[in-house]
Coordinates of C-alpha atoms and ligand atoms in Angstrom, one line a residue:
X932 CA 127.6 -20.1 -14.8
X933 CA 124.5 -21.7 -16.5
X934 CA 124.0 -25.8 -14.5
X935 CA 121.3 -27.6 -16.8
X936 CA 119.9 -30.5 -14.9
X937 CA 117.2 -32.9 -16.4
X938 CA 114.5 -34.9 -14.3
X939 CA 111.3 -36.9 -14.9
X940 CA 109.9 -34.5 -12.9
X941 CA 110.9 -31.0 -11.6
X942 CA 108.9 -30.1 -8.3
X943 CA 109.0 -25.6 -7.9
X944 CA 108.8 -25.6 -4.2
X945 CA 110.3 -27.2 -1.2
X946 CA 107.1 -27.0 1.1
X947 CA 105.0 -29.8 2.5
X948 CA 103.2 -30.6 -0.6
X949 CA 106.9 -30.3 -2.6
X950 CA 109.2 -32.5 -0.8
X951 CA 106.4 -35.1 0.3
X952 CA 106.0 -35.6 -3.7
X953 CA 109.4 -35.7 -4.4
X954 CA 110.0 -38.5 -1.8
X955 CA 106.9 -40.4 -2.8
X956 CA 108.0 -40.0 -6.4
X957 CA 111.7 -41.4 -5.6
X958 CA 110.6 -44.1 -4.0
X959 CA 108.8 -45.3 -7.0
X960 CA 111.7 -44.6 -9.0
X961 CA 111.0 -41.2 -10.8
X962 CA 113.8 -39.0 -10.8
X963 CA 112.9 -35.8 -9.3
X964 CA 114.7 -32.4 -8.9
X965 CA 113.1 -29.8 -5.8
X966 CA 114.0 -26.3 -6.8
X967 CA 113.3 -24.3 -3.6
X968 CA 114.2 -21.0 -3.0
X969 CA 115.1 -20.8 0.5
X970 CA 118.7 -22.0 1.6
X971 CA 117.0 -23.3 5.5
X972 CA 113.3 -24.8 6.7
X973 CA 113.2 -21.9 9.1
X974 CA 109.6 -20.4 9.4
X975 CA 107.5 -19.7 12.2
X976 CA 103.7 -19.8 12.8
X977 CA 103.2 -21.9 9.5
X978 CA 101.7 -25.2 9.0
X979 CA 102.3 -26.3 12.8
X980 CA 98.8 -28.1 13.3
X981 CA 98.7 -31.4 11.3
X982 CA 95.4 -33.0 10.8
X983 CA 94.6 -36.5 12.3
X984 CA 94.6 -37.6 8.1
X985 CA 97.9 -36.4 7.6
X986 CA 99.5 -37.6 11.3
X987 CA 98.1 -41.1 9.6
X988 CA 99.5 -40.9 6.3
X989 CA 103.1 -39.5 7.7
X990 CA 103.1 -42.6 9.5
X991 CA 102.3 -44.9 6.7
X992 CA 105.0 -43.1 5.1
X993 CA 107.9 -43.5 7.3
X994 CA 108.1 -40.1 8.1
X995 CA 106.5 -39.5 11.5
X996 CA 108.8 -42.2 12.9
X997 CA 111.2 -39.8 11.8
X998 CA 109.9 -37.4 14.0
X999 CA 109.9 -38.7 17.5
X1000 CA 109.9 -36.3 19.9
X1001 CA 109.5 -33.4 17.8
X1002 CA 105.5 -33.4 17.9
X1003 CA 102.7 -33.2 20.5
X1004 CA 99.5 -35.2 20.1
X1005 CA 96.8 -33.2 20.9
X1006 CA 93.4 -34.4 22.7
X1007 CA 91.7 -31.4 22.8
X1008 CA 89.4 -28.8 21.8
X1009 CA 87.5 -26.2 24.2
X1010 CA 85.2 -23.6 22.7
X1011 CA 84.5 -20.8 25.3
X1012 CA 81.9 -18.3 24.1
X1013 CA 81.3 -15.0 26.2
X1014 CA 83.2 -16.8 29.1
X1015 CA 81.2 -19.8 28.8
X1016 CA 82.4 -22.9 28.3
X1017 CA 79.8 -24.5 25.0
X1018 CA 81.5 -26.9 23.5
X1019 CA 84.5 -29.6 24.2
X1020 CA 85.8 -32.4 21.7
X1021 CA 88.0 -34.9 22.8
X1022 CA 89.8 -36.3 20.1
X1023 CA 90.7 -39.7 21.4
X1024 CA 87.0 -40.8 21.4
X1025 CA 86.9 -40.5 17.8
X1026 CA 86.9 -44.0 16.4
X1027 CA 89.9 -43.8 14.0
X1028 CA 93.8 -45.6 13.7
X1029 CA 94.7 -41.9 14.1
X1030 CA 91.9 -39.4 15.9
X1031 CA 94.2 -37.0 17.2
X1032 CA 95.9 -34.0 15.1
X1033 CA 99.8 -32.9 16.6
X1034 CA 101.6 -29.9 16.9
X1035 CA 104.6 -29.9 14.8
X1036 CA 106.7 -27.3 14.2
X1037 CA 107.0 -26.8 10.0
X1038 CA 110.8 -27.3 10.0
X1039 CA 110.9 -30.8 11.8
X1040 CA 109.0 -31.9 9.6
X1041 CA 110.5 -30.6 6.4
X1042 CA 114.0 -31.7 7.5
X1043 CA 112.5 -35.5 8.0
X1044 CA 111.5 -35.2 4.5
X1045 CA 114.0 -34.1 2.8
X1046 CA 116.2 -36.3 4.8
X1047 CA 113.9 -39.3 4.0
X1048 CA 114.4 -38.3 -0.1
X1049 CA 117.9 -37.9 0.4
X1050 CA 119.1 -41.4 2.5
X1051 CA 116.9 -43.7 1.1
X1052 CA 116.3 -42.5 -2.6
X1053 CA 119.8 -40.5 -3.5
X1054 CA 119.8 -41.8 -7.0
X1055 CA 116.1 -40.4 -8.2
X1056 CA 115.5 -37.6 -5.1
X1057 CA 117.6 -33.8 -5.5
X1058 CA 116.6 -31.0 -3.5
X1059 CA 118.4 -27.6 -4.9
X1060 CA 117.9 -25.3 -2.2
X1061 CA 118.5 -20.9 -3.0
X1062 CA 116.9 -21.3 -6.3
X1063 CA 114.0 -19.0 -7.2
X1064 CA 112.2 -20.2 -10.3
X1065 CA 111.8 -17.3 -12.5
X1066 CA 110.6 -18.5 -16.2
X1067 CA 109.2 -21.8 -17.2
X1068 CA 110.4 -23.8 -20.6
X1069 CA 107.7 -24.0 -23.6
X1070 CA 108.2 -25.9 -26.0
X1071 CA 107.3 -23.8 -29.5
X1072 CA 107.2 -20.6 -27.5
X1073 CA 104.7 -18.9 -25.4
X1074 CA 101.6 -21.0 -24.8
X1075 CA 103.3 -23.9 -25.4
X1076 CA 103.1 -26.8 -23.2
X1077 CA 105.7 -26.7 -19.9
X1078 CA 108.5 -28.5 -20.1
X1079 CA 110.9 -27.5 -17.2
X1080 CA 112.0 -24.1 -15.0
X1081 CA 114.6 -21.8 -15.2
X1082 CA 115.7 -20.8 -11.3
X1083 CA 118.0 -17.8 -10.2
X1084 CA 120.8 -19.6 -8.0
X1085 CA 123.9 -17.8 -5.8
X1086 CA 125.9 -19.4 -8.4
X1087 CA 124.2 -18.4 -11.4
X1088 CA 121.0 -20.0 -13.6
X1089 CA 119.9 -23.5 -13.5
X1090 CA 118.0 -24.9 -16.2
X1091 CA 115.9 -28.0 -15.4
X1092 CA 114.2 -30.0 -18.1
X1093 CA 111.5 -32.5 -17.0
X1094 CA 108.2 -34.3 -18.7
X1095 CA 106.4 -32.9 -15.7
X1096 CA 107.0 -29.8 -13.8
X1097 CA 104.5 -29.5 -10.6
X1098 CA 104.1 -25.9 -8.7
X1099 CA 104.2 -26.5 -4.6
X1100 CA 105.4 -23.0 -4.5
X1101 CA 102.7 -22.1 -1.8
X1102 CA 99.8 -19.4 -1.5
X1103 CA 101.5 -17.1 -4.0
X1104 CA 102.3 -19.1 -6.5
X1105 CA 104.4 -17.7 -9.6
X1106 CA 104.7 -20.8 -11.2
X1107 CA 100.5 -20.6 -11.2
X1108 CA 101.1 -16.5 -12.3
X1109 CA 103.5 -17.2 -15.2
X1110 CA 101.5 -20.5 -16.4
X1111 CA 98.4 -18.6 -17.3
X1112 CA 95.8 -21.0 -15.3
X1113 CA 93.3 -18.5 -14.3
X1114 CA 92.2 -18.6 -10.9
X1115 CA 90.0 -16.0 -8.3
X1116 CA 91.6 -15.0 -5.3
X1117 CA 88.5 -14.4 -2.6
X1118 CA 89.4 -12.2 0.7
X1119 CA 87.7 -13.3 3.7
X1120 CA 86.5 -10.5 6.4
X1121 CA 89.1 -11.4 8.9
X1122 CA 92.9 -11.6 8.9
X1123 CA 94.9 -12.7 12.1
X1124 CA 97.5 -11.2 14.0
X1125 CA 99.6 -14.2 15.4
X1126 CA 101.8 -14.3 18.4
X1127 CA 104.0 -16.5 20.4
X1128 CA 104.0 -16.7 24.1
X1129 CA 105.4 -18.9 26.8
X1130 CA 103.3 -21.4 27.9
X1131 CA 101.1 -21.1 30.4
X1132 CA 101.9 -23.0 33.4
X1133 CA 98.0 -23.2 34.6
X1134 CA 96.9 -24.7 31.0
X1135 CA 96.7 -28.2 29.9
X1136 CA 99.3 -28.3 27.1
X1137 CA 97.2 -31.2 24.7
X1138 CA 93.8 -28.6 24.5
X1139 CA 93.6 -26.4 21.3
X1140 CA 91.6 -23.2 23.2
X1141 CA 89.1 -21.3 20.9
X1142 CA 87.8 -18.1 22.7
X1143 CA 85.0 -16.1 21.4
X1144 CA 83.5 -12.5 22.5
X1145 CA 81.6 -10.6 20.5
X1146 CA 82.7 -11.1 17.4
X1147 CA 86.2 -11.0 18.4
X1148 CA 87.7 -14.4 18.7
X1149 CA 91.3 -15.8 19.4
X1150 CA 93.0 -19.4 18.4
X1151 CA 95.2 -20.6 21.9
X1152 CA 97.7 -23.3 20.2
X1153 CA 100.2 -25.4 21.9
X1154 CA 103.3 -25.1 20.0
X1155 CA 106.0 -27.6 20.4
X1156 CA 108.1 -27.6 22.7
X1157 CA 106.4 -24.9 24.9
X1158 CA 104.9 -22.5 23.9
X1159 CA 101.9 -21.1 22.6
X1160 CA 100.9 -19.7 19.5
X1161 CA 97.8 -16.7 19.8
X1162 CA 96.2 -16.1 16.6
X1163 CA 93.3 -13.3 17.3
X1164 CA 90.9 -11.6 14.3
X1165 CA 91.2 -8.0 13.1
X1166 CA 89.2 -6.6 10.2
X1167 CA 90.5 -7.2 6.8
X1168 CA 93.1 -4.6 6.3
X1169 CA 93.0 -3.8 9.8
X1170 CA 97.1 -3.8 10.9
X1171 CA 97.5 -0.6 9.8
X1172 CA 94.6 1.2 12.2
X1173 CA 95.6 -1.7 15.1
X1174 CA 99.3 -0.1 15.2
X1175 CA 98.1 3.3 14.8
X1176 CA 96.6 2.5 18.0
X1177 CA 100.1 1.1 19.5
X1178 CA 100.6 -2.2 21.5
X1179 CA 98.5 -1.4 24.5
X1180 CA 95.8 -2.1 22.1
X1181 CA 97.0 -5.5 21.2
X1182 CA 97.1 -5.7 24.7
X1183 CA 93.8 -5.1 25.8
X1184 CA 92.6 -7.2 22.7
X1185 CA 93.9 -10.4 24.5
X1186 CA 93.2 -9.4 28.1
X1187 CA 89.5 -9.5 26.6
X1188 CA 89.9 -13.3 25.5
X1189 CA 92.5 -14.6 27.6
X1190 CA 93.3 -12.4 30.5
X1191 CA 95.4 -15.1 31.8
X1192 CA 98.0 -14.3 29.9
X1193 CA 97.9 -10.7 30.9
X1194 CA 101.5 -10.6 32.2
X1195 CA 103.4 -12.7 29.1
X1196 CA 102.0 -10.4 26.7
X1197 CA 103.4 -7.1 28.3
X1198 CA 106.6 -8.9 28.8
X1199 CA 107.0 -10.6 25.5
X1200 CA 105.6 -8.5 22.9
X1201 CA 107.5 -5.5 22.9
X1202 CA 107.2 -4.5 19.7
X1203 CA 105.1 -5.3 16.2
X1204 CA 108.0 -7.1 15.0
X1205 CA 107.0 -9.7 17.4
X1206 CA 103.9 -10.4 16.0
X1207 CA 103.0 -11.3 12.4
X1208 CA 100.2 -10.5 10.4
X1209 CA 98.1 -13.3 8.1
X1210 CA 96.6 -12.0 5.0
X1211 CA 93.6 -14.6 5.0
X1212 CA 92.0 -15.7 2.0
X1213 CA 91.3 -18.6 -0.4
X1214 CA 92.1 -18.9 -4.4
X1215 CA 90.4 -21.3 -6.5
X1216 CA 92.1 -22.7 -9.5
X1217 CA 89.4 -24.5 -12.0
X1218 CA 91.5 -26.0 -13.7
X1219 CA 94.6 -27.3 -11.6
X1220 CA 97.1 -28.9 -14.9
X1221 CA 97.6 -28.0 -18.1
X1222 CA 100.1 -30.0 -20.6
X1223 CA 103.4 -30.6 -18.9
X1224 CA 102.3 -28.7 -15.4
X1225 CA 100.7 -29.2 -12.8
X1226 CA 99.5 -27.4 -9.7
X1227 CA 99.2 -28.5 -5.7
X1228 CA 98.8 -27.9 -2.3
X1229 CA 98.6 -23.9 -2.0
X1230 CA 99.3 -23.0 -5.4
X1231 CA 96.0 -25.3 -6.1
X1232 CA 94.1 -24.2 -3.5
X1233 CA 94.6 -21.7 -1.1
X1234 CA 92.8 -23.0 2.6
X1235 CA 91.9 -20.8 5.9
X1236 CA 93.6 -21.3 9.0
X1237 CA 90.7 -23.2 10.6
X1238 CA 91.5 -26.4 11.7
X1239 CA 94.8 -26.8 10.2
X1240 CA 93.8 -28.1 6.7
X1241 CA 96.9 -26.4 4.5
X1242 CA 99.2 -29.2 5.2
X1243 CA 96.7 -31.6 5.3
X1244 CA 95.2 -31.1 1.6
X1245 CA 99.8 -30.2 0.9
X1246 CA 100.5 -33.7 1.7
X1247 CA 97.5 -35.4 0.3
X1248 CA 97.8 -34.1 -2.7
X1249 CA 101.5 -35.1 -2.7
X1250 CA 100.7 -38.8 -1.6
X1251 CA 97.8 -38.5 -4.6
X1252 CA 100.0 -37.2 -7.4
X1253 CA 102.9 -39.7 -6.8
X1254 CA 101.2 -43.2 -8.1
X1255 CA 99.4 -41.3 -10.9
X1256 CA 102.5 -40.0 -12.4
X1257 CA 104.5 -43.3 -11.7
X1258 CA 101.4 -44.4 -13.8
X1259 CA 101.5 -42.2 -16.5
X1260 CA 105.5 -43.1 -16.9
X1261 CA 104.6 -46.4 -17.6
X1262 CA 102.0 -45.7 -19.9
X1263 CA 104.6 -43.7 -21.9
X1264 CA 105.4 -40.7 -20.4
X1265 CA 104.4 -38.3 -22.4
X1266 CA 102.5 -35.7 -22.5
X1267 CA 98.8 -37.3 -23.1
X1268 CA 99.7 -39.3 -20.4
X1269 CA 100.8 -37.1 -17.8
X1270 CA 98.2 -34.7 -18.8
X1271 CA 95.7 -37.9 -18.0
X1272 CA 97.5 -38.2 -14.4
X1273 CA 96.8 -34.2 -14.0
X1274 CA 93.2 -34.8 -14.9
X1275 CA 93.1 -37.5 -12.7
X1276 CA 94.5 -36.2 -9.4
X1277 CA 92.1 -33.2 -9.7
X1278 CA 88.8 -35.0 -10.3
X1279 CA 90.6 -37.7 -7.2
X1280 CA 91.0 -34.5 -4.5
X1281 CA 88.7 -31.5 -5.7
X1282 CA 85.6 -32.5 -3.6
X1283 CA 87.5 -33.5 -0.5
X1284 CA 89.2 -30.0 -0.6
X1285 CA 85.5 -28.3 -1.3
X1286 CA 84.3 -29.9 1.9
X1287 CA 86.9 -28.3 4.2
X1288 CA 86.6 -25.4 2.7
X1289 CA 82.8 -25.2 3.1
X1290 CA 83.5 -26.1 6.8
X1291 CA 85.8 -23.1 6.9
X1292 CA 83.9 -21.0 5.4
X1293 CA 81.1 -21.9 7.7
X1294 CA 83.3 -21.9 10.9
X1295 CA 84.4 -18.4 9.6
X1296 CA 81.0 -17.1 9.3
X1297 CA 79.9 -18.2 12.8
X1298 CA 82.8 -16.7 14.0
X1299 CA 81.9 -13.0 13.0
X1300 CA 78.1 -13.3 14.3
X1301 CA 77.3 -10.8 17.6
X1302 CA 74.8 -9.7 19.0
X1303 CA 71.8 -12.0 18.4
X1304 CA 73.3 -14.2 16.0
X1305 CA 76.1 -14.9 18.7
X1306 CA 73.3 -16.1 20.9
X1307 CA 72.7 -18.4 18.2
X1308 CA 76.2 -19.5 17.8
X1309 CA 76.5 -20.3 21.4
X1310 CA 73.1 -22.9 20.9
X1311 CA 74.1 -24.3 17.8
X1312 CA 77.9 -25.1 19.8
X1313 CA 75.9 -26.6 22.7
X1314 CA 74.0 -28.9 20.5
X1315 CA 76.9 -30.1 19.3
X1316 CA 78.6 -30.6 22.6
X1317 CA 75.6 -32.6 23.8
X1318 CA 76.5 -35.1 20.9
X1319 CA 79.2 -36.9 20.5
X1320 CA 78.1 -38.2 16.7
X1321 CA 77.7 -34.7 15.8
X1322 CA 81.1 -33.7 16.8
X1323 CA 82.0 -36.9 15.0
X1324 CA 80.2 -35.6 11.8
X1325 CA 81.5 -32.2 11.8
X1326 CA 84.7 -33.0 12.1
X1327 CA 85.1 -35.6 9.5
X1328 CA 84.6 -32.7 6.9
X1329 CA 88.3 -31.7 7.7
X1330 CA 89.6 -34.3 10.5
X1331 CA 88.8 -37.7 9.0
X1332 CA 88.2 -38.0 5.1
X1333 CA 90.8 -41.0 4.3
X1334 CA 90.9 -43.0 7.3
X1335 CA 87.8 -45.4 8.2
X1336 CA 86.6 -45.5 11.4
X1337 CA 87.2 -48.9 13.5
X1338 CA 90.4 -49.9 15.9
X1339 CA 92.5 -51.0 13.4
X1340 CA 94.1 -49.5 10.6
X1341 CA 91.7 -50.4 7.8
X1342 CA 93.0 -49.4 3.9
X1343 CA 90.6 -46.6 2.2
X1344 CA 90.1 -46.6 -1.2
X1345 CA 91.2 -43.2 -2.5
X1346 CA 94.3 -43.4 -4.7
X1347 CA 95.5 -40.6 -1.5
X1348 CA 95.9 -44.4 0.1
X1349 CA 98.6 -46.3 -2.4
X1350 CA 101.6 -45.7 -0.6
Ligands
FAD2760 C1 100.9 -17.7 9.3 C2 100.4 -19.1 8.7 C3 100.0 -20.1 9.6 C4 99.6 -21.3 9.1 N1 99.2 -22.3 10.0 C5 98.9 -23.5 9.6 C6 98.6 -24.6 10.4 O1 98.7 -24.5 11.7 N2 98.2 -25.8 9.9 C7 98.1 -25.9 8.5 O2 97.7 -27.0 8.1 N3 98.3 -24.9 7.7 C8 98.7 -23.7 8.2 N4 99.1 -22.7 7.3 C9 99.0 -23.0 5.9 C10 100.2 -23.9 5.5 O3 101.4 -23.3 5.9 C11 100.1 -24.1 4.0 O4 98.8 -24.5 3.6 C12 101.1 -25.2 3.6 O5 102.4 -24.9 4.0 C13 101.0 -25.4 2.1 O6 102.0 -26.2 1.7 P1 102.7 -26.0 0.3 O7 103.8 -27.0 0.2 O8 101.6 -26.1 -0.7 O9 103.2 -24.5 0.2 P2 104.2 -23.8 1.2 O10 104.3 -24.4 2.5 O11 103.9 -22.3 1.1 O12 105.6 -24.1 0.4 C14 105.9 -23.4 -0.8 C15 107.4 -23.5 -1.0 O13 107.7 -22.9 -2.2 C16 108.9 -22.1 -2.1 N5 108.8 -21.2 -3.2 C17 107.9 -20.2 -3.5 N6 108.2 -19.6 -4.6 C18 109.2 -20.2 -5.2 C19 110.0 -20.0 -6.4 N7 109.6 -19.1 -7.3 N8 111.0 -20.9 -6.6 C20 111.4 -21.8 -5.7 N9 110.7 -22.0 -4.6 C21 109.6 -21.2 -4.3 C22 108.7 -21.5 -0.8 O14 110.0 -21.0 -0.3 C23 108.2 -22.6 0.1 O15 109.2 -23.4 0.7 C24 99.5 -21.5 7.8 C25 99.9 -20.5 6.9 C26 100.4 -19.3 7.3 C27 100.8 -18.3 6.3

């Protein structure tokens, strides 16, 4: 059975950056259809941290309130190098409406989403969940400008037609592959084996721990509602010789950062299956639209694991998007105009994305120093700790690029802000 469907907008991808568009879209009135291949919001160790930018723009948006009790603020961050203790952050000192990032487990807060589209804005907001976009609709053939998907579904194909189709289909993107936007896909050194644990009882549950040897190092994360999440570095490609070795390895890889959880990790992690493996790198897209398409969140730009910025840049780019295309409706709707709006968004979000990804790629380098550059590492941290403006200033760079500091709530001026 062939189900045609036609929408101002068809959004490929039900992830943060998807479903936060469509709902911002609704509300301004522009009919949106979500094609998303999975049938549930199940997924484990992704997207859990949320940046203090994104905790404040979920709240402007309705959504965190949504969310009550399924989050942890944390006030955190302890950097111990070589067993010492160099550098602590506490988030609550920052000067912002919102200073702290949370824990939040990805499905909460795609469920409040989706939920928000569907109760308040069931006229313009349709979420078709178990369908797998497979070809996109040219008008005049190949190379011809987008103008809808078609998806695989249980039930057979849907066809959806829309002036705008938009690819939040994540780090892999195939609407990005089929378009023909070129983009470079750069490996980093590392990738990370994560794990979940049960939390320890001896830990403070609102610190993010960051423990460095060597130049081994290992992310300790709270994870809603009690546990924690253990992401440690291999080298890139390394699984393979890591379970050659057999768990006892993985093992004595923790017992070197975290000995305290010595006894959870024999008990827990009984086999690999238990533990899964990030591929880390980051894709730059140079140019993020073409006419009747246009690309965000991972399928834009792919971010490291440092500091939780995937969701963050997901759901500002969703909040961006929204008022431009509402915009570029108005003006006409068609395809000079949207392609405007694509234009628009990139040159709007491009730099902010560029400066956490240099303070990434920066945290990633100093993460792989030993020897005598981790002597230098563990001055450079201590500096830092001795500051409290420095912290402040580091931080920003991922932490705090739309809110302004001061007690209250104060509007920035980004279009990210018009919601
Ligand atoms: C192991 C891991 C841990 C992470 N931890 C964090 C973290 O703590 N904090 C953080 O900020 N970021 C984290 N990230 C990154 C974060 O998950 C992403 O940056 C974020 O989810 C990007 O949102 P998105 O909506 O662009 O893409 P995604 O969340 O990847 O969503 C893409 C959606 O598109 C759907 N899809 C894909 N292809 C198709 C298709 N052909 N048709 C229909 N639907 C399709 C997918 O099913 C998915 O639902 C992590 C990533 C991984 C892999």
């Amino acid at each position: 059975m062939t189900t045609e469907l036609t929408a101002d907008v068809c959004v490929v991808g039900g992830g943060p950056a998807g479903l936060t568009l469509a709902v911002e879209l609704a509300k301004r009135s522009v009919s949106v259809v979500v094609v998303e291949q999975s049938g549930h919001f199940d997924r484990s160790f992704r997207g859990e941290s949320v940046s203090p930018d994104s905790v404040w723009l979920l709240d402007k948006l309705g959504v965190l309130g949504r969310l009550d009790g399924a989050y942890q603020q944390m006030h955190r961050m302890e950097i111990v190098d070589s067993g010492s203790t160099v550098m602590r952050a506490d988030f609550r000192r920052f000067p912002y409406p919102h200073p702290y990032p949370v824990e939040m487990p990805q499905p909460a807060l795609l469920s409040a989403l989706a939920a928000l589209g569907q109760e308040e804005h069931p006229e313009h907001f349709t979420l078709v969940r178990r369908a797998t976009a497979t070809r996109l609709l040219r008008a005049g053939g190949e190379g011809g400008p987008v103008t809808g998907v078609v998806a695989r579904t249980p039930e057979g194909e849907l066809t959806v037609h829309a002036a705008l189709t938009v690819a939040a289909d994540g780090r892999f993107s195939k609407v990005r592959e089929m378009s023909g936007l070129p983009y470079t896909k750069v490996p980093l050194e590392r990738d990370v084996v994560w794990l979940k644990l049960p939390f320890p009882s001896e830990w403070d549950d609102r610190t993010y721990r960051i423990r460095i040897r060597g130049d081994q190092h290992g992310l300790f994360i709270p994870t809603h509602p009690d546990s924690v999440r253990v992401g440690f570095n291999i080298p890139k490609g390394g699984l393979k010789e890591l379970r050659a070795q057999g768990l006892p390895a993985l093992y004595e890889r923790l017992d070197g950062l975290a000995p305290e959880l010595a006894g959870s990790v024999r008990s827990e992690i009984r086999s690999w299956s238990d533990t899964s493996m990030l591929d880390i790198f980051t894709t730059t897209v140079p140019s993020w639209s073409m006419p009747g398409l246009v690309l965000i969140g991972d399928a834009a730009h792919t971010l490291t694991p440092i500091l939780g910025q995937g969701v963050n840049h997901a759901i500002i780019d969703a909040v961006t998007l929204a008022p431009l295309v509402r915009d570029a409706i108005d003006a006409g709707g068609d395809e000079a105009a949207l392609g405007r709006a694509g234009a628009e968004f990139q040159r709007a979000r491009e730099e902010s994305v560029a400066k956490s990804r240099g303070l990434q790629l920066r945290q990633e380098r100093l993460f792989a120093l030993h020897g005598v550059g981790g002597i230098g590492r563990r001055s450079l941290y201590r500096v830092m700790d001795r500051s409290q403006k420095l912290k402040q200033r580091v931080l920003a760079g991922a932490y705090f690029q739309l809110q302004k500091p001061g007690p209250h709530v104060v509007e920035a001026q980004s279009p990210a802000t018009r919601v």
